[in-house]
PDB file of C-alpha atoms and ligand atoms in Angstrom:
ATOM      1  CA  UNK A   1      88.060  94.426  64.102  1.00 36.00           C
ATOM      2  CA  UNK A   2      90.386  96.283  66.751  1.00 36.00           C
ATOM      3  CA  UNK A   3      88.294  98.970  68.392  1.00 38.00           C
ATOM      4  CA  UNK A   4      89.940 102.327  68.158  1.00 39.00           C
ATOM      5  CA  UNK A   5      89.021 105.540  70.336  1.00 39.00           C
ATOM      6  CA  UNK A   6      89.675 109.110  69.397  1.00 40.00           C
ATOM      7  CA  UNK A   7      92.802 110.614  71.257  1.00 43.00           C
ATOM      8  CA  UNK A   8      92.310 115.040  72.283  1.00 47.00           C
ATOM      9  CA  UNK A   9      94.197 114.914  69.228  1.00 47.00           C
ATOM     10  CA  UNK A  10      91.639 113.319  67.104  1.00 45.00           C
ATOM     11  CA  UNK A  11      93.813 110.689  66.164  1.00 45.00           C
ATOM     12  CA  UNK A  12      92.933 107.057  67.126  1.00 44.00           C
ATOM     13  CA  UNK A  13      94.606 105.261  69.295  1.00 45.00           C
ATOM     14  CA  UNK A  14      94.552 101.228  70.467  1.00 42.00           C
ATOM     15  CA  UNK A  15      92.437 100.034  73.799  1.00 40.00           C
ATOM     16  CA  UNK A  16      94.126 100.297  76.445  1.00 44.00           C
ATOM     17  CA  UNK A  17      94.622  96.743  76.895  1.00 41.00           C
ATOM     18  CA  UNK A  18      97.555  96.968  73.790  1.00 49.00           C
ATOM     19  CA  UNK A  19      99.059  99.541  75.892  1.00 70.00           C
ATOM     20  CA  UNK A  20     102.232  99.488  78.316  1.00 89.00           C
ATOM     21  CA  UNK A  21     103.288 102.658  80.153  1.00 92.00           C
ATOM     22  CA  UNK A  22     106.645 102.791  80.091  1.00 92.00           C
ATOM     23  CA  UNK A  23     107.563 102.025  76.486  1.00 83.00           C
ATOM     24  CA  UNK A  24     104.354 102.362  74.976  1.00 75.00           C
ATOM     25  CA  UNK A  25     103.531 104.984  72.289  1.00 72.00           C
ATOM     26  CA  UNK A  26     100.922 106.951  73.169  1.00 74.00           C
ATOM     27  CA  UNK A  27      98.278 109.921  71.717  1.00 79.00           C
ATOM     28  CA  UNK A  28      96.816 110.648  74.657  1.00 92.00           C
ATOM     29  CA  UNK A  29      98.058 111.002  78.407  1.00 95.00           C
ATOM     30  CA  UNK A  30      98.273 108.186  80.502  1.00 96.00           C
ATOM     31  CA  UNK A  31      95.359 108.259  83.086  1.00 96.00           C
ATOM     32  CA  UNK A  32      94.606 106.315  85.992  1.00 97.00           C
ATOM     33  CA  UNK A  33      92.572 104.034  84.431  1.00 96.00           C
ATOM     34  CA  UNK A  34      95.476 102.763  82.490  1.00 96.00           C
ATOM     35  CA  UNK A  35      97.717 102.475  85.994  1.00 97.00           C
ATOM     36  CA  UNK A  36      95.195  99.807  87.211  1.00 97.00           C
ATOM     37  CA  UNK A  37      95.197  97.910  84.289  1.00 96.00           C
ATOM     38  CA  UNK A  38      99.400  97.950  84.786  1.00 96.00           C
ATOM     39  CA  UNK A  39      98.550  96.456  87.989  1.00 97.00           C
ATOM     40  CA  UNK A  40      96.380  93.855  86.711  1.00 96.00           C
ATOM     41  CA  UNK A  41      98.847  92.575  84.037  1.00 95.00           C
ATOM     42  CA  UNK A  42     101.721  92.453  86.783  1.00 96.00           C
ATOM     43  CA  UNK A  43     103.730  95.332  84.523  1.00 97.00           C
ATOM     44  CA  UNK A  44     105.686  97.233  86.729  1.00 97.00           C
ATOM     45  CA  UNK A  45     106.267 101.001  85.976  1.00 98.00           C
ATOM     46  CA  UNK A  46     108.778 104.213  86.614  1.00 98.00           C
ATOM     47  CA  UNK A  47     107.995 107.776  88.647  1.00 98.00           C
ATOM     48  CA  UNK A  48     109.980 110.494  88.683  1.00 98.00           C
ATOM     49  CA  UNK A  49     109.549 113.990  89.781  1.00 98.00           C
ATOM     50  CA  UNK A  50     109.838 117.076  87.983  1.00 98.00           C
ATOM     51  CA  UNK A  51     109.815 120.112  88.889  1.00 98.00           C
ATOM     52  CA  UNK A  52     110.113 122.928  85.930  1.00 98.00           C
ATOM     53  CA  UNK A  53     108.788 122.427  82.237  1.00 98.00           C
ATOM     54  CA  UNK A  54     112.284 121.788  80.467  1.00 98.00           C
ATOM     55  CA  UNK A  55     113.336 118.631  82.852  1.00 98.00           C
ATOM     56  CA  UNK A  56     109.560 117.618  82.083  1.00 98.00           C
ATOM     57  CA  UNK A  57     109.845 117.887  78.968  1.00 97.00           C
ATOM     58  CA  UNK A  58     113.438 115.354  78.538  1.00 97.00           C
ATOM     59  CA  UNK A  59     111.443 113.040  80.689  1.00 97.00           C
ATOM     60  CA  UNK A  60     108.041 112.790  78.840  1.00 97.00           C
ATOM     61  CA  UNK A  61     110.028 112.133  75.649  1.00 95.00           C
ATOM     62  CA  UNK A  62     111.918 109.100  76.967  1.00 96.00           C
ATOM     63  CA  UNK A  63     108.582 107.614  78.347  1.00 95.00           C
ATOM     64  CA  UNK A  64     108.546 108.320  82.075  1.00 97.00           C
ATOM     65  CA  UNK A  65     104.852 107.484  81.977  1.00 97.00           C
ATOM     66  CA  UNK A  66     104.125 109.418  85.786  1.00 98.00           C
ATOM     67  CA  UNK A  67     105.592 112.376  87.012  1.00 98.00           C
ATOM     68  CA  UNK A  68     105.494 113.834  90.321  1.00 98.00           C
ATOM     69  CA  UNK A  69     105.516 117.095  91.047  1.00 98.00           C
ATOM     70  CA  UNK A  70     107.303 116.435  94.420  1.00 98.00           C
ATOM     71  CA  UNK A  71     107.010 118.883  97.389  1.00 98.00           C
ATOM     72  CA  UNK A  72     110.711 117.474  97.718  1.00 97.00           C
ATOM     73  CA  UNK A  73     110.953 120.756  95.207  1.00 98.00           C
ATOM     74  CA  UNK A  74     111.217 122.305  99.212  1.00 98.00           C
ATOM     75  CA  UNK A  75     115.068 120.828  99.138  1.00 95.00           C
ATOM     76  CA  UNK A  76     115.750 120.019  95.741  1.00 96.00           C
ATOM     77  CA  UNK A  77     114.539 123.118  93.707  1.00 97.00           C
ATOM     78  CA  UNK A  78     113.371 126.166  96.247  1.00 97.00           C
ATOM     79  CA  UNK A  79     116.237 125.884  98.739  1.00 97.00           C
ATOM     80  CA  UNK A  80     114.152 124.716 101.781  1.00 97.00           C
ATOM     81  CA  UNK A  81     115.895 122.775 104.153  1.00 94.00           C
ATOM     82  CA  UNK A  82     112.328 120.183 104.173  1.00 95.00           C
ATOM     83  CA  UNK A  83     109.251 119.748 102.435  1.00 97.00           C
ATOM     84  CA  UNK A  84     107.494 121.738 105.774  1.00 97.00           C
ATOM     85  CA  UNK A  85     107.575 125.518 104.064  1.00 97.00           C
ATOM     86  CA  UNK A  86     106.708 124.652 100.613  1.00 98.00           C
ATOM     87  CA  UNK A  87     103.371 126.463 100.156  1.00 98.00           C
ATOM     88  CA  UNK A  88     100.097 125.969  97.546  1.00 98.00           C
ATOM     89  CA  UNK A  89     101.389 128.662  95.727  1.00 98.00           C
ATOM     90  CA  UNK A  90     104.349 127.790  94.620  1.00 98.00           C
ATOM     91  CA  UNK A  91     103.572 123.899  94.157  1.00 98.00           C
ATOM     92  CA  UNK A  92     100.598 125.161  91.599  1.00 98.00           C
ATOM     93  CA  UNK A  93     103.224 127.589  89.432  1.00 98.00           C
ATOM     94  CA  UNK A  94     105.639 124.527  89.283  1.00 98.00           C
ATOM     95  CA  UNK A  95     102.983 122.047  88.624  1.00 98.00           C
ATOM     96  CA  UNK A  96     101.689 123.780  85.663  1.00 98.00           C
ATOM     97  CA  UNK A  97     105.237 124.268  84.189  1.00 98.00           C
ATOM     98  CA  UNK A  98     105.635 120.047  84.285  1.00 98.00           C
ATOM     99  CA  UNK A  99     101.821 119.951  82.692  1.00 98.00           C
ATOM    100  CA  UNK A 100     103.166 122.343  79.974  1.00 98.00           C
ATOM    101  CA  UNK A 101     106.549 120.448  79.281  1.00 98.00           C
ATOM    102  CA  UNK A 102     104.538 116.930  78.999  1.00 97.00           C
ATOM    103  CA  UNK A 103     102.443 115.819  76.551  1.00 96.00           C
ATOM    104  CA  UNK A 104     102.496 111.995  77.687  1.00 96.00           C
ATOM    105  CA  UNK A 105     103.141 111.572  81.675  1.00 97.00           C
ATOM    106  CA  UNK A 106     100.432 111.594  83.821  1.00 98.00           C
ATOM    107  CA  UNK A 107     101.397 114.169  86.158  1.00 98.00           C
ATOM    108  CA  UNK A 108     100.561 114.342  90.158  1.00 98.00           C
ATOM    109  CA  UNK A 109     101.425 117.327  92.087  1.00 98.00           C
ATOM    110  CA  UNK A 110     101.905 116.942  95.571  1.00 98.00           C
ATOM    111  CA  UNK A 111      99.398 118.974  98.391  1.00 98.00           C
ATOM    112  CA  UNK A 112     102.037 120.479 100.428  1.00 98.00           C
ATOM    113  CA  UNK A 113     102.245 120.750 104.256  1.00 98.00           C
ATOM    114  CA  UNK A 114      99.220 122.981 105.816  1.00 98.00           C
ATOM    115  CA  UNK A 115      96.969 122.597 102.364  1.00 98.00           C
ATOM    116  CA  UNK A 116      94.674 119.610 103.613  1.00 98.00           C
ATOM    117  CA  UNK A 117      95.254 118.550 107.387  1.00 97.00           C
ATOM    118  CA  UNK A 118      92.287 121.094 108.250  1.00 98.00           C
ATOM    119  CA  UNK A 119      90.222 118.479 106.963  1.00 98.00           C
ATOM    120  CA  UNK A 120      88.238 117.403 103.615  1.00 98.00           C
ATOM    121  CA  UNK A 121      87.092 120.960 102.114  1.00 98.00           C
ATOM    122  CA  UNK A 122      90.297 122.366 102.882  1.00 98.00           C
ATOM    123  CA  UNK A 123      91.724 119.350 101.344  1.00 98.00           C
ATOM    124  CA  UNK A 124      89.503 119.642  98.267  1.00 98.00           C
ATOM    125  CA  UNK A 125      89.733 123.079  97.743  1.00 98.00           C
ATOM    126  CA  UNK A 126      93.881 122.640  97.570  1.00 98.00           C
ATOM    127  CA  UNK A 127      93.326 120.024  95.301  1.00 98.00           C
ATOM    128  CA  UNK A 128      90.947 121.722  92.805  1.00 98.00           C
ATOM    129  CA  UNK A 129      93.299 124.557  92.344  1.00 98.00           C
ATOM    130  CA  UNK A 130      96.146 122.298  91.165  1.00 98.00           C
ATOM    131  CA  UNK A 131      93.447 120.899  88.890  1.00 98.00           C
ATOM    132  CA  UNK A 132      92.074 123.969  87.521  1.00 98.00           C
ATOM    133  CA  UNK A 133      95.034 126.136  87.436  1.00 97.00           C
ATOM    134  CA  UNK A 134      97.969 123.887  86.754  1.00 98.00           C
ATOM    135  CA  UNK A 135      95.905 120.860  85.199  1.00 98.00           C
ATOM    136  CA  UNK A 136      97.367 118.191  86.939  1.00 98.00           C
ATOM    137  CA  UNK A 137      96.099 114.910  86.672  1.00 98.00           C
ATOM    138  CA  UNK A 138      96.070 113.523  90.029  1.00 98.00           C
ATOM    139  CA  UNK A 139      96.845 114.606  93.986  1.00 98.00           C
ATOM    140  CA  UNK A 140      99.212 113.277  96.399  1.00 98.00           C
ATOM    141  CA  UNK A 141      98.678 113.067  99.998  1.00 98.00           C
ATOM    142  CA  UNK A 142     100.648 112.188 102.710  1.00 98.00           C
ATOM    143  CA  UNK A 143      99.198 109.824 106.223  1.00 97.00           C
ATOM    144  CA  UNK A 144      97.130 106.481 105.782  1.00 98.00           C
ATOM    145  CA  UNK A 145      94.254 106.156 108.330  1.00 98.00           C
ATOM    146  CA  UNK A 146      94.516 109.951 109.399  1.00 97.00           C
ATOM    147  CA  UNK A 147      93.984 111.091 105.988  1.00 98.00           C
ATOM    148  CA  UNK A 148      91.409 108.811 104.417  1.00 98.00           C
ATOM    149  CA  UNK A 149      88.538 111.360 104.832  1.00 98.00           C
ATOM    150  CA  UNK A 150      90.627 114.218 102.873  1.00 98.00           C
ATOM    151  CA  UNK A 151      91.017 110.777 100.149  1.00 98.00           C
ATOM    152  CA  UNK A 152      87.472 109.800 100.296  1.00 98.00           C
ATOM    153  CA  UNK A 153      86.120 113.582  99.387  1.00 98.00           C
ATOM    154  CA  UNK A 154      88.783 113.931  96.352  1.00 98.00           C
ATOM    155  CA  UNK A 155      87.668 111.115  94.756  1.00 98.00           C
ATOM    156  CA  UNK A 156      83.841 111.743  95.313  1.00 98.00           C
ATOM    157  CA  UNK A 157      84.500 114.756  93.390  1.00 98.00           C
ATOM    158  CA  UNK A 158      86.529 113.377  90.634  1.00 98.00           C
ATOM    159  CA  UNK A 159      89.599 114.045  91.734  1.00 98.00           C
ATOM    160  CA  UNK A 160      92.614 110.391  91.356  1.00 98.00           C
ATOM    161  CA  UNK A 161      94.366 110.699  94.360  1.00 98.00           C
ATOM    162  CA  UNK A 162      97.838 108.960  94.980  1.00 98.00           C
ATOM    163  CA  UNK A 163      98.319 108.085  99.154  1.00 98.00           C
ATOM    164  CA  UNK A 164     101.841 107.942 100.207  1.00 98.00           C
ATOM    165  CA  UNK A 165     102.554 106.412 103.854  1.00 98.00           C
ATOM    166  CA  UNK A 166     105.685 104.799 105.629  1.00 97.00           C
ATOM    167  CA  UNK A 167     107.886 107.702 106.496  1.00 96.00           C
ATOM    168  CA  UNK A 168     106.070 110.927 105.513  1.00 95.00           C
ATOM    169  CA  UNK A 169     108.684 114.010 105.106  1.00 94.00           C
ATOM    170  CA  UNK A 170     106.247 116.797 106.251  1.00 95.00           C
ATOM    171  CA  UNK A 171     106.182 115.045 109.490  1.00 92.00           C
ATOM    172  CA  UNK A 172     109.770 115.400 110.033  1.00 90.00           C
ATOM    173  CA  UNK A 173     109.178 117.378 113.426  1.00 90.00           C
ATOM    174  CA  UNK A 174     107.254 114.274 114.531  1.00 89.00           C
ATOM    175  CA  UNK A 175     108.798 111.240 113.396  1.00 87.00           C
ATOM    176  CA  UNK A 176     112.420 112.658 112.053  1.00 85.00           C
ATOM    177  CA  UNK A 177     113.632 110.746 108.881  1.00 87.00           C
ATOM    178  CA  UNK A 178     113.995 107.063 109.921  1.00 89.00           C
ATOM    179  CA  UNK A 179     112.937 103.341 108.312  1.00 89.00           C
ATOM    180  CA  UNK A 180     109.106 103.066 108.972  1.00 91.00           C
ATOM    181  CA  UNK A 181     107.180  99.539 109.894  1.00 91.00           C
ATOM    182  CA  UNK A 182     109.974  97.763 111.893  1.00 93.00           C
ATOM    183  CA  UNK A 183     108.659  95.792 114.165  1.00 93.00           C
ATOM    184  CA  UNK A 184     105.037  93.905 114.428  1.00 95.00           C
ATOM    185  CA  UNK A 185     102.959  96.629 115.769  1.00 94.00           C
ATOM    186  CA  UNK A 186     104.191  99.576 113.662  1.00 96.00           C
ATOM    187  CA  UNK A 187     104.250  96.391 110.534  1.00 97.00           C
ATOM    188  CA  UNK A 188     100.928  95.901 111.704  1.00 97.00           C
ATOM    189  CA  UNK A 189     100.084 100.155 111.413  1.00 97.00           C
ATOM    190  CA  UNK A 190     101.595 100.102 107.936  1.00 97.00           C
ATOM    191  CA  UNK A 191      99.296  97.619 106.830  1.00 98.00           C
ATOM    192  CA  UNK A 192      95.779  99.184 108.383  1.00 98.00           C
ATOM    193  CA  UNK A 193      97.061 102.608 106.558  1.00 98.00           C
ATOM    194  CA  UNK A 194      97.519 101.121 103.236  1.00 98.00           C
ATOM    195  CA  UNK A 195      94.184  99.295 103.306  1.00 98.00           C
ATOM    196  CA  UNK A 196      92.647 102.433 104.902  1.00 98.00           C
ATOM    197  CA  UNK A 197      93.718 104.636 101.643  1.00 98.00           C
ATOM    198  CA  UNK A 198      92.876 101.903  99.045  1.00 98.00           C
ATOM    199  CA  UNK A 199      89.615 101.761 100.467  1.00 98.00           C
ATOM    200  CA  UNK A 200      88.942 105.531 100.608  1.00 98.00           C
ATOM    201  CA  UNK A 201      89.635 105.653  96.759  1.00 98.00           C
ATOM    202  CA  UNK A 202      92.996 105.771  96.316  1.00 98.00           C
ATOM    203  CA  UNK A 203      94.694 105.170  92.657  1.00 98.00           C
ATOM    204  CA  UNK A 204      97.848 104.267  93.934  1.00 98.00           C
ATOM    205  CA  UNK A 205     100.003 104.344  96.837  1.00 98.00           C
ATOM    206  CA  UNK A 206     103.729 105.523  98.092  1.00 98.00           C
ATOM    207  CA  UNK A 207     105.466 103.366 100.196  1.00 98.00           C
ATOM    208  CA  UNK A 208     108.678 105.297 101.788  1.00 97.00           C
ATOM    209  CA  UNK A 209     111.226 103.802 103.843  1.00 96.00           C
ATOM    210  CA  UNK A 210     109.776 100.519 104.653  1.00 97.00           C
ATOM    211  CA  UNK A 211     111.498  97.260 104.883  1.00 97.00           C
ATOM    212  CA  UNK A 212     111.575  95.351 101.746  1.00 98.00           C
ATOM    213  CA  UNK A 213     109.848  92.530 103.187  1.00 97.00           C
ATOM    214  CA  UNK A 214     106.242  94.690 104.688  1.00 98.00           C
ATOM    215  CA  UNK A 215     106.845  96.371 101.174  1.00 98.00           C
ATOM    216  CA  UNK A 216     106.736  93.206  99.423  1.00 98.00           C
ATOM    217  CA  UNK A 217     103.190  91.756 101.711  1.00 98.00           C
ATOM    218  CA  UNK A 218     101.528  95.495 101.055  1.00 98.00           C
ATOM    219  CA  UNK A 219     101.971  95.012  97.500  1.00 98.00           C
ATOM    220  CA  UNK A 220     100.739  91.700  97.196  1.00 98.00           C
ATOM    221  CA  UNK A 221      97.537  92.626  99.477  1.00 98.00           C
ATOM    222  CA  UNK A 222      96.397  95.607  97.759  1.00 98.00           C
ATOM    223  CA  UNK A 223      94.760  95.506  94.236  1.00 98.00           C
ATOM    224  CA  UNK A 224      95.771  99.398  94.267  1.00 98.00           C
ATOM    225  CA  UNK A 225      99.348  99.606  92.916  1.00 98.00           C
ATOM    226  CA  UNK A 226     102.308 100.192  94.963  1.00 98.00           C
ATOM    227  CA  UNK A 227     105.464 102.724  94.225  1.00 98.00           C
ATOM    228  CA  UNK A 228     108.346 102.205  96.330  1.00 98.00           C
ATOM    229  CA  UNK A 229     111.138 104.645  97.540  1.00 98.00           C
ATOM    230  CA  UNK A 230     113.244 102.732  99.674  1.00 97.00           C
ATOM    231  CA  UNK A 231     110.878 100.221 100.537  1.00 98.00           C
ATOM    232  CA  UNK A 232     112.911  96.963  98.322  1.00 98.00           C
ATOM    233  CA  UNK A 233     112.057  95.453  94.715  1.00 98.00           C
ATOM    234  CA  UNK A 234     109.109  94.190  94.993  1.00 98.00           C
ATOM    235  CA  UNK A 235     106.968  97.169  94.832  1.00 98.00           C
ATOM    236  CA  UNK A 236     104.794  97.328  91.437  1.00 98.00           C
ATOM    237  CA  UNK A 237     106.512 100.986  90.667  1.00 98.00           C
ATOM    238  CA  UNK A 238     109.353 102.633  92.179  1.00 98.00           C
ATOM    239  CA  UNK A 239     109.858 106.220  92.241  1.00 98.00           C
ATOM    240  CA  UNK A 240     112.826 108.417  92.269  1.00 98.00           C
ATOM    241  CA  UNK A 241     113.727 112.494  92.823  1.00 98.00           C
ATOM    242  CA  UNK A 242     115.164 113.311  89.714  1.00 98.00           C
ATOM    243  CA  UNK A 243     118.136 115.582  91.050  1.00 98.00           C
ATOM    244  CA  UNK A 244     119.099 112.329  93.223  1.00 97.00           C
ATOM    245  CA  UNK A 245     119.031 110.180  90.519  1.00 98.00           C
ATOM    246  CA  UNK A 246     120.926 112.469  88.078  1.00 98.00           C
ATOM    247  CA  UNK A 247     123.622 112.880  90.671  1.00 97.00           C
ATOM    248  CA  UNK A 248     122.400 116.818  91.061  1.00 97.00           C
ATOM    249  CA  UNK A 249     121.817 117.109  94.593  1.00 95.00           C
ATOM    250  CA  UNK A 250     124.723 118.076  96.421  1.00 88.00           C
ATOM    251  CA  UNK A 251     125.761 116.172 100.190  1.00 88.00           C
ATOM    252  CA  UNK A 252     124.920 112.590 101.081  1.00 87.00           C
ATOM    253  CA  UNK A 253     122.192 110.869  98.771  1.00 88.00           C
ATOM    254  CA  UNK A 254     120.028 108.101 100.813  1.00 92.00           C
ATOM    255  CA  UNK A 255     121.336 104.335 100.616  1.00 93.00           C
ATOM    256  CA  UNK A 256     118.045 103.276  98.430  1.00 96.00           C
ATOM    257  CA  UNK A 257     118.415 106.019  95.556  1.00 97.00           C
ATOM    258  CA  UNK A 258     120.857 104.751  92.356  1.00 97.00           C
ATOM    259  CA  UNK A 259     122.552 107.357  90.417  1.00 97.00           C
ATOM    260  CA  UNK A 260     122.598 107.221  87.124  1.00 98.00           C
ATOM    261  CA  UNK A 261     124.613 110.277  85.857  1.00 97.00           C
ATOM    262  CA  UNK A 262     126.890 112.847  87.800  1.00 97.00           C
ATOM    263  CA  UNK A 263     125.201 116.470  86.032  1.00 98.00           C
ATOM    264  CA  UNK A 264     127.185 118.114  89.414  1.00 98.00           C
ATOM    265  CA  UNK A 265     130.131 117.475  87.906  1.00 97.00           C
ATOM    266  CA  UNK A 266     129.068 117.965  84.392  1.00 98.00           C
ATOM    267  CA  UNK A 267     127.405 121.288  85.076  1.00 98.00           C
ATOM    268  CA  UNK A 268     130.570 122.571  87.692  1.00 98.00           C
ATOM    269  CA  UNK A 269     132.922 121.416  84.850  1.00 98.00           C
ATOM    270  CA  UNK A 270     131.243 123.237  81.778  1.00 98.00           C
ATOM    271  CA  UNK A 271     130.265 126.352  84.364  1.00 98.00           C
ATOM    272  CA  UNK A 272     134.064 126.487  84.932  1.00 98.00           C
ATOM    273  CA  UNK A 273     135.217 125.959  81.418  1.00 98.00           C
ATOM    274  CA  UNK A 274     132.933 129.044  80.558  1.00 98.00           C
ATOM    275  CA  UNK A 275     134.522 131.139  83.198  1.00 98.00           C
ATOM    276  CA  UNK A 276     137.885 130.326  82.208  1.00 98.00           C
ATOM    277  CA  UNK A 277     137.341 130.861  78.340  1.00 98.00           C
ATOM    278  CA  UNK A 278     135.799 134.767  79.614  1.00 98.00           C
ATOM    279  CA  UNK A 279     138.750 135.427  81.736  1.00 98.00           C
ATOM    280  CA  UNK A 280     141.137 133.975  79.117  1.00 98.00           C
ATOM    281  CA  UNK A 281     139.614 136.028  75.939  1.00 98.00           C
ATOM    282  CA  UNK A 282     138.839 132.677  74.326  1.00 98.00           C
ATOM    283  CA  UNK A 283     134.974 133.021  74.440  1.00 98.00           C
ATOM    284  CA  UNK A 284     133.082 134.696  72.247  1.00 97.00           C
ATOM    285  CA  UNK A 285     135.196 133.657  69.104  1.00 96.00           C
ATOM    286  CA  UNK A 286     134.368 135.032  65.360  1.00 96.00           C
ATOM    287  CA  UNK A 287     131.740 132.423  64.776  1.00 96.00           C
ATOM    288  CA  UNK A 288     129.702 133.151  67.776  1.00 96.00           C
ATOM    289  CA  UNK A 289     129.658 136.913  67.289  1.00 96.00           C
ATOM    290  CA  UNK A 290     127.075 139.073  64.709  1.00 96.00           C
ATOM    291  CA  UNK A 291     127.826 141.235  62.457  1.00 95.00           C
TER     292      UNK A 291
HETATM  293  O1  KIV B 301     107.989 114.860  97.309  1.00 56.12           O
HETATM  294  C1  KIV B 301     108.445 113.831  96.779  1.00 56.12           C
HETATM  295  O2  KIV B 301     109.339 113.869  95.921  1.00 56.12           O
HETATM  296  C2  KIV B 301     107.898 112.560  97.206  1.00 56.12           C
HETATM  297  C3  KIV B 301     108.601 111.335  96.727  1.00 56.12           C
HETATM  298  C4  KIV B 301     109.793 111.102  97.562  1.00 56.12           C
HETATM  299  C5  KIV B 301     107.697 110.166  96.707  1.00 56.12           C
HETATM  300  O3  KIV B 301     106.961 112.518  97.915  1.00 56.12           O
END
């Protein structure tokens, strides 16, 4: 007989080995545990982030089975012109608006710039607030090698942590925004930083701006699963930020991010509509007043 276990919601729900993440019905949130065994059956999966409960919510329900809580909410959300001034604060206020819009998604919130370079406590104590307060799932660190102790503590303590290396925003005043790994040497780097996170404890890892190629040899080294932004099609996820990929974000949108709806225009057309019914007299009508 199929062994069933008892979902939070008391109702049962198949092993996990019946289970896929993106298209799968699920009772329960997707955890970790069920990322790895994507990896193992070769399934590869979608990430996007999310920053406020209502986009959450749209996303959950069409079976985006992780969500980040991006510190890209710096430029896409809070106005920052980088990821550099987003602070703890504000990452744990919109982190716990995506955990109370989802129901599904495992959801990782990103330890922004200043919240975990001190060192591991510092790096722990960030991370248990986004646990305790917003209830995130799972962490997200930027650097390879120079942040594997801050990895190593997390998961001692029972906190999943997702790496990300290859180009790594909050160092913009270091290494600017450009393709990381070219070359042997810095090929070489890329390789010795995702081995160094996978081996401190690592659930999964980002790999931004990469060439295809390095993307392609990480992913088929590591028994941790990959997520690729710009870094080709062989990754085993691929992640995008949602107001790129909704056609949202205003300016030039990076060569490696697809867009699959224009909301600008949709939300500049209906904002204007509304403005000229007002001025016109044509809005409110008899059926949208009270009586
Ligand atoms: O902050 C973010 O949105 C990210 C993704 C680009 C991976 O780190």
């Amino acid at each position: 007989m199929t062994q069933l276990s008892a979902a939070p919601t008391g109702e049962p729900v198949p092993p996990d080995s019946g289970r896929t993440l993106y298209g799968g019905k699920g009772t329960r949130r997707v955890t970790v545990r069920d990322i790895a065994l994507a990896k193992e059956r070769g399934e590869k999966w979608p990430m996007l982030t999310a920053y406020d409960a209502m986009t959450a919510s749209v996303f959950d329900e069409s079976g985006i089975p992780v969500m980040l809580v991006g510190d890209s909410a710096g430029n896409c959300h809070l106005g920052y012109e980088t990821t550099v001034p987003v602070t703890l604060d504000e990452m744990a206020v919109l982190s716990a608006a995506v955990v109370r819009g989802t129901s599904r998604a495992l959801i990782v919130a990103d330890l922004p710039f200043g919240s975990y370079q001190e060192g591991p406590v510092q790096a722990l104590r960030s991370a248990t607030r986004l646990v305790k307060e917003a209830g995130v799932g799972a962490v997200k660190l930027e650097g390879g090698e120079r942040s594997h102790r801050q990895i190593e503590l997390l998961v001692e303590s029972g906190i999943p942590v997702m790496a990300h290396i290859g180009l790594t925003p909050q160092s913009v005043n270091a290494m600017g925004y450009r393709v990381q790994g070219r070359g042997e040497e810095a090929a070489q780097q890329l390789l010795r930083d995702a081995k160094a996170v996978q081996d401190a404890g690592a659930f999964a890892v980002v790999l931004e701006l990469v060439p295809a190629e390095l993307a392609a040899e990480v992913t088929r080294t590591l028994h941790i699963p990959t997520v690729g932004i710009g870094a080709g099609p062989e990754t085993d996820a691929q992640v995008l930020v949602w107001t790129d990929m909704l056609g949202l974000t205003g300016g030039r949108v990076p060569k490696f991010v697809k867009q699959y709806a224009n909301l600008r225009e949709v939300m500049g057309g209906a904002a204007k509509a509304f403005a000229e019914d007002v001025v016109g007299g044509t809005f409110p009508q008899e059926e949208h007043s009270v009586h």
